[in-house]
Amino acid sequence: DGHRIGPYVVIGKENDEFLPQNVQNIIDEYDIYAQDDITRWKGTAKLLAKLLLDEKRYIHTLNVEKLAAELGTIYSLDVEKLRVAALLHDIMKNAPYDILLHRAKQSDIINRIEDKPKQTLHGFAAAHYAAKEMDVQDEDILWAVKSHTCGRYGMQDMEKVIYLADMLCEERKFEGKDYLLGIAKQNLDRAMLESLRHSL
């Protein structure tokens, strides 16, 4: 809703708030102030993933988003929610251990949290970050982020999709991956069973 004065964009009715054009471009590109929650969360999550993750983890995150959207379409799930969850699932992966521990302690489903290795904490920490720093209040998204590494009893389909997309996305290389991916596109529950067996 603004207009340009030199390298700045004027916003607001009083024309007294100025933003550099490059900042306005980022706001526009990532829908930072979108009125729709899902659109705003998705854009913010994509920007944060780019800023907070190393290149390898960022590429992984985009691959998880791509596969989650594909699986979500197959199973008639909310693809935009899945995109948000995928973009957030590893958002704390590069965080220091003390930050992971602090955020993961806020979770209501981990006991004896100090016994857990770093790689099992980042999903819980990411869900806490999403809720507290981004005001993500959608339980489907938060549970999908929380359970994407360890799983849980009673997982919903959106959680299963993020779990499987994380395990089976494009850059993952392990024996049996193509077999599991084929199952994932046919039967979520069977894919979860076979993937958990493989992990164990």
mmCIF file of C-alpha atoms in Angstrom:
data_model
loop_
_atom_site.group_PDB
_atom_site.id
_atom_site.type_symbol
_atom_site.label_atom_id
_atom_site.label_comp_id
_atom_site.label_asym_id
_atom_site.label_seq_id
_atom_site.Cartn_x
_atom_site.Cartn_y
_atom_site.Cartn_z
ATOM 1 C CA ASP A 1 0.000 0.000 0.000
ATOM 2 C CA GLY A 2 3.032 2.282 -0.045
ATOM 3 C CA HIS A 3 4.676 4.492 -2.665
ATOM 4 C CA ARG A 4 8.307 5.088 -3.490
ATOM 5 C CA ILE A 5 10.487 8.030 -2.492
ATOM 6 C CA GLY A 6 13.982 7.428 -3.845
ATOM 7 C CA PRO A 7 15.276 4.085 -2.507
ATOM 8 C CA TYR A 8 12.559 3.945 0.163
ATOM 9 C CA VAL A 9 8.949 2.814 0.263
ATOM 10 C CA VAL A 10 6.548 4.952 2.259
ATOM 11 C CA ILE A 11 4.046 2.910 4.263
ATOM 12 C CA GLY A 12 1.155 4.015 6.401
ATOM 13 C CA LYS A 13 -1.425 6.733 5.894
ATOM 14 C CA GLU A 14 0.725 9.408 7.480
ATOM 15 C CA ASN A 15 3.624 8.709 5.082
ATOM 16 C CA ASP A 16 6.028 8.936 8.013
ATOM 17 C CA GLU A 17 7.322 5.377 8.079
ATOM 18 C CA PHE A 18 10.120 4.500 5.667
ATOM 19 C CA LEU A 19 11.578 1.146 4.672
ATOM 20 C CA PRO A 20 14.576 0.517 2.423
ATOM 21 C CA GLN A 21 13.416 -1.090 -0.817
ATOM 22 C CA ASN A 22 15.399 -4.298 -0.148
ATOM 23 C CA VAL A 23 13.554 -4.736 3.159
ATOM 24 C CA GLN A 24 10.210 -4.173 1.469
ATOM 25 C CA ASN A 25 11.193 -6.736 -1.168
ATOM 26 C CA ILE A 26 11.823 -9.356 1.546
ATOM 27 C CA ILE A 27 8.514 -8.544 3.234
ATOM 28 C CA ASP A 28 6.712 -8.956 -0.087
ATOM 29 C CA GLU A 29 8.597 -12.085 -1.193
ATOM 30 C CA TYR A 30 7.991 -13.972 2.051
ATOM 31 C CA ASP A 31 4.495 -12.624 2.872
ATOM 32 C CA ILE A 32 5.735 -11.519 6.284
ATOM 33 C CA TYR A 33 2.594 -9.492 7.033
ATOM 34 C CA ALA A 34 0.006 -11.629 5.268
ATOM 35 C CA GLN A 35 -3.401 -11.574 6.940
ATOM 36 C CA ASP A 36 -3.861 -15.322 6.449
ATOM 37 C CA ASP A 37 -2.051 -17.278 9.177
ATOM 38 C CA ILE A 38 -0.922 -20.161 6.973
ATOM 39 C CA THR A 39 0.471 -17.842 4.289
ATOM 40 C CA ARG A 40 2.321 -15.751 6.903
ATOM 41 C CA TRP A 41 3.689 -18.802 8.739
ATOM 42 C CA LYS A 42 4.841 -20.402 5.503
ATOM 43 C CA GLY A 43 6.638 -17.296 4.287
ATOM 44 C CA THR A 44 8.237 -16.583 7.647
ATOM 45 C CA ALA A 45 9.317 -20.216 8.026
ATOM 46 C CA LYS A 46 10.924 -20.210 4.580
ATOM 47 C CA LEU A 47 12.857 -17.016 5.388
ATOM 48 C CA LEU A 48 13.936 -18.313 8.802
ATOM 49 C CA ALA A 49 15.067 -21.629 7.330
ATOM 50 C CA LYS A 50 17.264 -19.717 4.891
ATOM 51 C CA LEU A 51 18.711 -17.578 7.701
ATOM 52 C CA LEU A 52 19.087 -20.140 10.499
ATOM 53 C CA LEU A 53 20.132 -23.319 8.696
ATOM 54 C CA ASP A 54 23.352 -24.231 6.953
ATOM 55 C CA GLU A 55 23.147 -24.811 3.211
ATOM 56 C CA LYS A 56 22.898 -28.601 3.433
ATOM 57 C CA ARG A 57 20.100 -28.447 6.002
ATOM 58 C CA TYR A 58 18.285 -25.739 4.047
ATOM 59 C CA ILE A 59 18.307 -27.847 0.873
ATOM 60 C CA HIS A 60 17.071 -30.816 2.927
ATOM 61 C CA THR A 61 14.237 -28.669 4.284
ATOM 62 C CA LEU A 62 13.123 -27.678 0.793
ATOM 63 C CA ASN A 63 13.248 -31.333 -0.285
ATOM 64 C CA VAL A 64 11.096 -32.328 2.693
ATOM 65 C CA GLU A 65 8.614 -29.595 1.757
ATOM 66 C CA LYS A 66 8.464 -30.895 -1.813
ATOM 67 C CA LEU A 67 7.850 -34.540 -0.840
ATOM 68 C CA ALA A 68 5.414 -33.602 1.936
ATOM 69 C CA ALA A 69 3.348 -31.642 -0.578
ATOM 70 C CA GLU A 70 3.380 -34.595 -2.977
ATOM 71 C CA LEU A 71 2.288 -37.066 -0.298
ATOM 72 C CA GLY A 72 -0.272 -34.612 1.043
ATOM 73 C CA THR A 73 -1.846 -34.364 -2.386
ATOM 74 C CA ILE A 74 -2.014 -38.167 -2.676
ATOM 75 C CA TYR A 75 -3.776 -38.473 0.691
ATOM 76 C CA SER A 76 -5.987 -35.347 0.354
ATOM 77 C CA LEU A 77 -4.383 -33.559 3.309
ATOM 78 C CA ASP A 78 -3.938 -29.824 3.822
ATOM 79 C CA VAL A 79 -0.870 -29.259 1.644
ATOM 80 C CA GLU A 80 -0.264 -25.697 2.840
ATOM 81 C CA LYS A 81 -0.160 -26.824 6.479
ATOM 82 C CA LEU A 82 2.224 -29.588 5.465
ATOM 83 C CA ARG A 83 4.472 -27.019 3.776
ATOM 84 C CA VAL A 84 4.596 -24.981 6.987
ATOM 85 C CA ALA A 85 5.439 -28.055 9.069
ATOM 86 C CA ALA A 86 8.108 -29.164 6.601
ATOM 87 C CA LEU A 87 9.748 -25.743 6.569
ATOM 88 C CA LEU A 88 9.777 -25.666 10.383
ATOM 89 C CA HIS A 89 10.705 -29.271 11.160
ATOM 90 C CA ASP A 90 14.478 -28.649 11.360
ATOM 91 C CA ILE A 91 14.433 -24.944 12.199
ATOM 92 C CA MET A 92 16.411 -25.583 15.426
ATOM 93 C CA LYS A 93 18.720 -28.213 13.972
ATOM 94 C CA ASN A 94 21.777 -25.933 13.987
ATOM 95 C CA ALA A 95 21.016 -24.409 17.392
ATOM 96 C CA PRO A 96 23.448 -24.931 20.310
ATOM 97 C CA TYR A 97 22.649 -27.817 22.635
ATOM 98 C CA ASP A 98 21.728 -25.555 25.573
ATOM 99 C CA ILE A 99 19.141 -23.760 23.438
ATOM 100 C CA LEU A 100 17.731 -27.073 22.197
ATOM 101 C CA LEU A 101 17.539 -28.366 25.752
ATOM 102 C CA HIS A 102 15.839 -25.221 27.040
ATOM 103 C CA ARG A 103 13.198 -25.207 24.314
ATOM 104 C CA ALA A 104 12.647 -28.973 24.345
ATOM 105 C CA LYS A 105 12.032 -28.869 28.103
ATOM 106 C CA GLN A 106 8.889 -26.877 27.344
ATOM 107 C CA SER A 107 7.460 -29.934 25.592
ATOM 108 C CA ASP A 108 4.764 -31.896 27.370
ATOM 109 C CA ILE A 109 5.705 -35.313 25.995
ATOM 110 C CA ILE A 110 9.348 -35.902 26.936
ATOM 111 C CA ASN A 111 10.430 -37.416 30.245
ATOM 112 C CA ARG A 112 14.065 -37.421 31.459
ATOM 113 C CA ILE A 113 14.931 -34.952 28.748
ATOM 114 C CA GLU A 114 18.572 -34.606 29.779
ATOM 115 C CA ASP A 115 19.119 -38.242 28.780
ATOM 116 C CA LYS A 116 18.139 -37.584 25.179
ATOM 117 C CA PRO A 117 20.745 -37.034 22.457
ATOM 118 C CA LYS A 118 20.714 -33.774 20.509
ATOM 119 C CA GLN A 119 19.245 -35.281 17.356
ATOM 120 C CA THR A 120 16.074 -36.320 19.203
ATOM 121 C CA LEU A 121 15.468 -32.877 20.724
ATOM 122 C CA HIS A 122 15.359 -30.593 17.721
ATOM 123 C CA GLY A 123 11.773 -31.394 16.704
ATOM 124 C CA PHE A 124 10.419 -30.543 20.149
ATOM 125 C CA ALA A 125 12.567 -27.402 20.252
ATOM 126 C CA ALA A 126 11.344 -26.433 16.779
ATOM 127 C CA ALA A 127 7.700 -26.800 17.798
ATOM 128 C CA HIS A 128 8.324 -24.599 20.840
ATOM 129 C CA TYR A 129 10.085 -22.017 18.660
ATOM 130 C CA ALA A 130 7.204 -22.024 16.180
ATOM 131 C CA ALA A 131 4.606 -21.547 18.906
ATOM 132 C CA LYS A 132 6.441 -18.917 20.947
ATOM 133 C CA GLU A 133 8.360 -16.920 18.340
ATOM 134 C CA MET A 134 6.022 -17.220 15.337
ATOM 135 C CA ASP A 135 2.695 -17.623 17.154
ATOM 136 C CA VAL A 136 1.923 -20.848 15.284
ATOM 137 C CA GLN A 137 -1.105 -22.176 17.148
ATOM 138 C CA ASP A 138 -2.218 -24.904 14.762
ATOM 139 C CA GLU A 139 -1.953 -28.229 16.601
ATOM 140 C CA ASP A 140 -1.661 -30.259 13.376
ATOM 141 C CA ILE A 141 1.443 -28.315 12.390
ATOM 142 C CA LEU A 142 2.994 -28.351 15.862
ATOM 143 C CA TRP A 143 2.518 -32.093 16.316
ATOM 144 C CA ALA A 144 3.951 -32.803 12.869
ATOM 145 C CA VAL A 145 7.057 -30.810 13.807
ATOM 146 C CA LYS A 146 7.347 -32.395 17.264
ATOM 147 C CA SER A 147 7.031 -36.007 16.151
ATOM 148 C CA HIS A 148 9.019 -35.963 12.912
ATOM 149 C CA THR A 149 12.079 -37.704 14.387
ATOM 150 C CA CYS A 150 10.834 -40.028 17.126
ATOM 151 C CA GLY A 151 7.230 -40.536 16.131
ATOM 152 C CA ARG A 152 4.614 -41.125 18.807
ATOM 153 C CA TYR A 153 1.660 -43.306 19.632
ATOM 154 C CA GLY A 154 -1.460 -42.193 17.775
ATOM 155 C CA MET A 155 0.213 -40.165 15.055
ATOM 156 C CA GLN A 156 -2.184 -38.398 12.702
ATOM 157 C CA ASP A 157 -1.739 -38.542 8.922
ATOM 158 C CA MET A 158 -0.057 -35.139 8.724
ATOM 159 C CA GLU A 159 2.555 -36.288 11.266
ATOM 160 C CA LYS A 160 3.160 -39.467 9.297
ATOM 161 C CA VAL A 161 3.690 -37.487 6.099
ATOM 162 C CA ILE A 162 6.299 -35.194 7.671
ATOM 163 C CA TYR A 163 8.039 -38.163 9.312
ATOM 164 C CA LEU A 164 8.205 -40.021 5.998
ATOM 165 C CA ALA A 165 9.103 -36.951 3.924
ATOM 166 C CA ASP A 166 12.006 -36.272 6.294
ATOM 167 C CA MET A 167 13.245 -39.835 5.987
ATOM 168 C CA LEU A 168 12.645 -40.364 2.264
ATOM 169 C CA CYS A 169 13.257 -36.976 0.631
ATOM 170 C CA GLU A 170 15.362 -36.491 -2.469
ATOM 171 C CA GLU A 171 18.866 -36.222 -1.027
ATOM 172 C CA ARG A 172 18.576 -39.211 1.333
ATOM 173 C CA LYS A 173 20.612 -42.212 0.188
ATOM 174 C CA PHE A 174 20.245 -45.608 1.843
ATOM 175 C CA GLU A 175 19.457 -49.163 0.822
ATOM 176 C CA GLY A 176 15.727 -49.746 0.617
ATOM 177 C CA LYS A 177 14.787 -46.076 0.261
ATOM 178 C CA ASP A 178 13.068 -46.468 -3.109
ATOM 179 C CA TYR A 179 11.083 -49.425 -1.775
ATOM 180 C CA LEU A 180 9.910 -47.401 1.235
ATOM 181 C CA LEU A 181 9.096 -44.389 -0.914
ATOM 182 C CA GLY A 182 6.941 -46.560 -3.165
ATOM 183 C CA ILE A 183 5.000 -47.815 -0.146
ATOM 184 C CA ALA A 184 4.657 -44.260 1.203
ATOM 185 C CA LYS A 185 2.806 -43.295 -1.958
ATOM 186 C CA GLN A 186 0.354 -46.182 -1.521
ATOM 187 C CA ASN A 187 -0.291 -46.719 2.190
ATOM 188 C CA LEU A 188 0.799 -44.383 4.998
ATOM 189 C CA ASP A 189 0.403 -46.855 7.837
ATOM 190 C CA ARG A 190 2.314 -49.608 6.109
ATOM 191 C CA ALA A 191 5.025 -47.107 5.163
ATOM 192 C CA MET A 192 5.300 -45.993 8.794
ATOM 193 C CA LEU A 193 5.597 -49.595 9.982
ATOM 194 C CA GLU A 194 8.297 -50.454 7.435
ATOM 195 C CA SER A 195 10.176 -47.179 8.025
ATOM 196 C CA LEU A 196 10.178 -47.637 11.793
ATOM 197 C CA ARG A 197 11.423 -51.194 11.379
ATOM 198 C CA HIS A 198 14.187 -49.888 9.129
ATOM 199 C CA SER A 199 15.169 -47.196 11.644
ATOM 200 C CA LEU A 200 15.213 -49.609 14.553
#
